mmCIF file with all atom_site columns, C-alpha atoms in Angstrom:
data_model
loop_
_atom_site.group_PDB
_atom_site.id
_atom_site.type_symbol
_atom_site.label_atom_id
_atom_site.label_alt_id
_atom_site.label_comp_id
_atom_site.label_asym_id
_atom_site.label_entity_id
_atom_site.label_seq_id
_atom_site.pdbx_PDB_ins_code
_atom_site.Cartn_x
_atom_site.Cartn_y
_atom_site.Cartn_z
_atom_site.occupancy
_atom_site.B_iso_or_equiv
_atom_site.pdbx_formal_charge
_atom_site.auth_seq_id
_atom_site.auth_comp_id
_atom_site.auth_asym_id
_atom_site.auth_atom_id
_atom_site.pdbx_PDB_model_num
ATOM 1   C CA . ARG A 1 1   ? -15.573 -22.608 11.663 1.00 49.00 ? 29  ARG A CA 1
ATOM 2   C CA . GLY A 1 2   ? -12.469 -20.720 12.580 1.00 56.00 ? 30  GLY A CA 1
ATOM 3   C CA . ASP A 1 3   ? -10.282 -22.263 9.885  1.00 54.00 ? 31  ASP A CA 1
ATOM 4   C CA . ALA A 1 4   ? -11.414 -19.892 7.135  1.00 67.00 ? 32  ALA A CA 1
ATOM 5   C CA . TRP A 1 5   ? -8.796  -17.661 5.565  1.00 77.00 ? 33  TRP A CA 1
ATOM 6   C CA . LYS A 1 6   ? -8.865  -14.143 6.975  1.00 87.00 ? 34  LYS A CA 1
ATOM 7   C CA . MET A 1 7   ? -7.241  -11.101 5.426  1.00 90.00 ? 35  MET A CA 1
ATOM 8   C CA . THR A 1 8   ? -4.538  -9.352  7.369  1.00 93.00 ? 36  THR A CA 1
ATOM 9   C CA . ASN A 1 9   ? -5.069  -5.671  8.139  1.00 95.00 ? 37  ASN A CA 1
ATOM 10  C CA . ARG A 1 10  ? -2.479  -4.852  5.481  1.00 95.00 ? 38  ARG A CA 1
ATOM 11  C CA . GLU A 1 11  ? -4.449  -6.873  2.930  1.00 93.00 ? 39  GLU A CA 1
ATOM 12  C CA . GLU A 1 12  ? -7.653  -5.146  4.042  1.00 95.00 ? 40  GLU A CA 1
ATOM 13  C CA . LEU A 1 13  ? -6.114  -1.733  3.307  1.00 96.00 ? 41  LEU A CA 1
ATOM 14  C CA . TRP A 1 14  ? -5.103  -2.871  -0.172 1.00 95.00 ? 42  TRP A CA 1
ATOM 15  C CA . TYR A 1 15  ? -8.540  -4.426  -0.680 1.00 95.00 ? 43  TYR A CA 1
ATOM 16  C CA . LEU A 1 16  ? -10.109 -1.056  0.120  1.00 97.00 ? 44  LEU A CA 1
ATOM 17  C CA . ILE A 1 17  ? -7.741  0.733   -2.274 1.00 97.00 ? 45  ILE A CA 1
ATOM 18  C CA . TYR A 1 18  ? -8.541  -1.642  -5.134 1.00 95.00 ? 46  TYR A CA 1
ATOM 19  C CA . GLY A 1 19  ? -12.236 -1.542  -4.221 1.00 96.00 ? 47  GLY A CA 1
ATOM 20  C CA . LEU A 1 20  ? -12.282 2.244   -4.439 1.00 97.00 ? 48  LEU A CA 1
ATOM 21  C CA . ILE A 1 21  ? -10.564 2.153   -7.820 1.00 96.00 ? 49  ILE A CA 1
ATOM 22  C CA . LYS A 1 22  ? -13.106 -0.389  -9.099 1.00 97.00 ? 50  LYS A CA 1
ATOM 23  C CA . GLY A 1 23  ? -16.030 1.633   -7.745 1.00 97.00 ? 51  GLY A CA 1
ATOM 24  C CA . THR A 1 24  ? -17.026 -0.919  -5.111 1.00 96.00 ? 52  THR A CA 1
ATOM 25  C CA . TYR A 1 25  ? -16.955 1.659   -2.294 1.00 95.00 ? 53  TYR A CA 1
ATOM 26  C CA . THR A 1 26  ? -18.161 5.211   -1.965 1.00 96.00 ? 54  THR A CA 1
ATOM 27  C CA . MET A 1 27  ? -15.506 7.685   -0.902 1.00 98.00 ? 55  MET A CA 1
ATOM 28  C CA . LYS A 1 28  ? -17.206 8.134   2.467  1.00 97.00 ? 56  LYS A CA 1
ATOM 29  C CA . ILE A 1 29  ? -17.114 4.385   3.208  1.00 97.00 ? 57  ILE A CA 1
ATOM 30  C CA . PHE A 1 30  ? -13.537 4.090   1.945  1.00 98.00 ? 58  PHE A CA 1
ATOM 31  C CA . CYS A 1 31  ? -12.344 6.942   4.161  1.00 98.00 ? 59  CYS A CA 1
ATOM 32  C CA . SER A 1 32  ? -14.147 5.608   7.224  1.00 98.00 ? 60  SER A CA 1
ATOM 33  C CA . GLU A 1 33  ? -12.832 2.058   6.836  1.00 98.00 ? 61  GLU A CA 1
ATOM 34  C CA . PHE A 1 34  ? -9.301  3.043   5.810  1.00 98.00 ? 62  PHE A CA 1
ATOM 35  C CA . THR A 1 35  ? -8.849  5.380   8.788  1.00 98.00 ? 63  THR A CA 1
ATOM 36  C CA . ARG A 1 36  ? -10.350 2.820   11.198 1.00 98.00 ? 64  ARG A CA 1
ATOM 37  C CA . ILE A 1 37  ? -8.002  0.063   10.093 1.00 98.00 ? 65  ILE A CA 1
ATOM 38  C CA . TYR A 1 38  ? -4.917  2.265   9.738  1.00 98.00 ? 66  TYR A CA 1
ATOM 39  C CA . ASN A 1 39  ? -5.364  4.137   13.027 1.00 97.00 ? 67  ASN A CA 1
ATOM 40  C CA . LEU A 1 40  ? -6.723  1.372   15.241 1.00 97.00 ? 68  LEU A CA 1
ATOM 41  C CA . GLU A 1 41  ? -5.917  -2.076  13.897 1.00 96.00 ? 69  GLU A CA 1
ATOM 42  C CA . ILE A 1 42  ? -2.788  -2.184  11.756 1.00 96.00 ? 70  ILE A CA 1
ATOM 43  C CA . ASP A 1 43  ? 0.558   -3.446  12.990 1.00 95.00 ? 71  ASP A CA 1
ATOM 44  C CA . TYR A 1 44  ? 2.758   -0.814  11.356 1.00 96.00 ? 72  TYR A CA 1
ATOM 45  C CA . ASP A 1 45  ? 5.660   -3.290  11.299 1.00 96.00 ? 73  ASP A CA 1
ATOM 46  C CA . SER A 1 46  ? 3.656   -5.393  8.835  1.00 95.00 ? 74  SER A CA 1
ATOM 47  C CA . LEU A 1 47  ? 3.894   -2.572  6.288  1.00 96.00 ? 75  LEU A CA 1
ATOM 48  C CA . SER A 1 48  ? 6.804   -1.824  4.004  1.00 94.00 ? 76  SER A CA 1
ATOM 49  C CA . THR A 1 49  ? 8.562   1.526   4.350  1.00 94.00 ? 77  THR A CA 1
ATOM 50  C CA . ASP A 1 50  ? 6.746   2.791   1.251  1.00 95.00 ? 78  ASP A CA 1
ATOM 51  C CA . GLU A 1 51  ? 3.384   1.596   2.555  1.00 95.00 ? 79  GLU A CA 1
ATOM 52  C CA . ARG A 1 52  ? 3.932   3.237   5.946  1.00 96.00 ? 80  ARG A CA 1
ATOM 53  C CA . HIS A 1 53  ? 4.755   6.559   4.307  1.00 96.00 ? 81  HIS A CA 1
ATOM 54  C CA . GLU A 1 54  ? 2.011   6.511   1.663  1.00 97.00 ? 82  GLU A CA 1
ATOM 55  C CA . PHE A 1 55  ? -0.722  5.041   3.880  1.00 98.00 ? 83  PHE A CA 1
ATOM 56  C CA . LYS A 1 56  ? 0.013   7.618   6.587  1.00 98.00 ? 84  LYS A CA 1
ATOM 57  C CA . ASP A 1 57  ? -0.430  10.411  4.047  1.00 98.00 ? 85  ASP A CA 1
ATOM 58  C CA . LEU A 1 58  ? -3.581  8.802   2.646  1.00 98.00 ? 86  LEU A CA 1
ATOM 59  C CA . CYS A 1 59  ? -5.006  8.294   6.127  1.00 98.00 ? 87  CYS A CA 1
ATOM 60  C CA . GLU A 1 60  ? -4.450  11.955  6.991  1.00 98.00 ? 88  GLU A CA 1
ATOM 61  C CA . MET A 1 61  ? -6.297  12.905  3.809  1.00 98.00 ? 89  MET A CA 1
ATOM 62  C CA . ALA A 1 62  ? -9.104  10.395  4.442  1.00 98.00 ? 90  ALA A CA 1
ATOM 63  C CA . GLU A 1 63  ? -9.591  11.715  7.978  1.00 97.00 ? 91  GLU A CA 1
ATOM 64  C CA . ARG A 1 64  ? -10.227 15.140  6.490  1.00 97.00 ? 92  ARG A CA 1
ATOM 65  C CA . PHE A 1 65  ? -12.450 14.113  3.566  1.00 98.00 ? 93  PHE A CA 1
ATOM 66  C CA . SER A 1 66  ? -15.348 16.419  2.848  1.00 97.00 ? 94  SER A CA 1
ATOM 67  C CA . ASP A 1 67  ? -17.903 16.640  0.100  1.00 95.00 ? 95  ASP A CA 1
ATOM 68  C CA . ASP A 1 68  ? -19.136 20.007  1.396  1.00 97.00 ? 96  ASP A CA 1
ATOM 69  C CA . LEU A 1 69  ? -18.087 22.744  -1.034 1.00 95.00 ? 97  LEU A CA 1
ATOM 70  C CA . SER A 1 70  ? -17.961 25.409  1.678  1.00 96.00 ? 98  SER A CA 1
ATOM 71  C CA . GLU A 1 71  ? -15.593 23.268  3.760  1.00 96.00 ? 99  GLU A CA 1
ATOM 72  C CA . LEU A 1 72  ? -13.423 22.575  0.721  1.00 96.00 ? 100 LEU A CA 1
ATOM 73  C CA . GLU A 1 73  ? -12.920 26.322  0.284  1.00 96.00 ? 101 GLU A CA 1
ATOM 74  C CA . ILE A 1 74  ? -10.980 26.440  3.586  1.00 94.00 ? 102 ILE A CA 1
ATOM 75  C CA . PRO A 1 75  ? -7.292  26.259  2.579  1.00 91.00 ? 103 PRO A CA 1
ATOM 76  C CA . LYS A 1 76  ? -5.399  23.116  3.624  1.00 90.00 ? 104 LYS A CA 1
ATOM 77  C CA . MET A 1 77  ? -8.195  21.909  5.913  1.00 96.00 ? 105 MET A CA 1
ATOM 78  C CA . TYR A 1 78  ? -10.219 19.343  3.958  1.00 97.00 ? 106 TYR A CA 1
ATOM 79  C CA . PHE A 1 79  ? -9.668  17.036  1.002  1.00 97.00 ? 107 PHE A CA 1
ATOM 80  C CA . SER A 1 80  ? -12.053 16.424  -1.870 1.00 97.00 ? 108 SER A CA 1
ATOM 81  C CA . GLU A 1 81  ? -13.066 13.110  -3.379 1.00 97.00 ? 109 GLU A CA 1
ATOM 82  C CA . LYS A 1 82  ? -10.875 13.844  -6.401 1.00 97.00 ? 110 LYS A CA 1
ATOM 83  C CA . GLN A 1 83  ? -7.795  14.626  -4.291 1.00 97.00 ? 111 GLN A CA 1
ATOM 84  C CA . ILE A 1 84  ? -8.148  11.392  -2.333 1.00 98.00 ? 112 ILE A CA 1
ATOM 85  C CA . PHE A 1 85  ? -8.905  9.328   -5.427 1.00 98.00 ? 113 PHE A CA 1
ATOM 86  C CA . ASP A 1 86  ? -5.840  10.803  -7.164 1.00 98.00 ? 114 ASP A CA 1
ATOM 87  C CA . LYS A 1 87  ? -3.706  9.835   -4.138 1.00 98.00 ? 115 LYS A CA 1
ATOM 88  C CA . VAL A 1 88  ? -5.105  6.283   -4.233 1.00 97.00 ? 116 VAL A CA 1
ATOM 89  C CA . ILE A 1 89  ? -4.260  5.995   -7.937 1.00 97.00 ? 117 ILE A CA 1
ATOM 90  C CA . GLU A 1 90  ? -0.751  7.336   -7.257 1.00 96.00 ? 118 GLU A CA 1
ATOM 91  C CA . ILE A 1 91  ? -0.207  4.763   -4.478 1.00 96.00 ? 119 ILE A CA 1
ATOM 92  C CA . GLU A 1 92  ? -1.474  1.932   -6.652 1.00 95.00 ? 120 GLU A CA 1
ATOM 93  C CA . LYS A 1 93  ? 0.797   2.942   -9.527 1.00 93.00 ? 121 LYS A CA 1
ATOM 94  C CA . GLU A 1 94  ? 3.882   3.523   -7.365 1.00 91.00 ? 122 GLU A CA 1
ATOM 95  C CA . ILE A 1 95  ? 3.755   0.579   -4.960 1.00 93.00 ? 123 ILE A CA 1
ATOM 96  C CA . GLY A 1 96  ? 0.495   -1.319  -5.382 1.00 81.00 ? 124 GLY A CA 1
ATOM 97  C CA . ARG A 1 97  ? 1.353   -4.229  -7.573 1.00 65.00 ? 125 ARG A CA 1
ATOM 98  C CA . LYS A 1 98  ? 4.807   -4.898  -6.157 1.00 66.00 ? 126 LYS A CA 1
ATOM 99  C CA . GLU A 1 99  ? 3.696   -4.609  -2.501 1.00 55.00 ? 127 GLU A CA 1
ATOM 100 C CA . PHE A 1 100 ? 0.452   -6.512  -2.761 1.00 52.00 ? 128 PHE A CA 1
ATOM 101 C CA . ASP A 1 101 ? 2.133   -9.468  -4.389 1.00 53.00 ? 129 ASP A CA 1
ATOM 102 C CA . LYS A 1 102 ? 4.585   -9.957  -1.513 1.00 50.00 ? 130 LYS A CA 1
#
């Protein structure tokens, strides 16, 4: 109908973060969607300074996600599921609740 509530891109990024924590998304889907929204759709001015900094770092990690053990052996090239999940948890703990409630 056109009058339905739609999430902003910022809200979509947070939705993905909370979805990953809850187990709603696989890491592959999370990384694909997070990088698409962050790189192509987000208005960076809609993000807080903390979000810009942390989401940029997370996006760089998500772009280089791999579940291939041989790729993960290459130093500083790829990021594992655990590394990305740990970053997501760190972001949620540091800025999640206070930023999402704005």
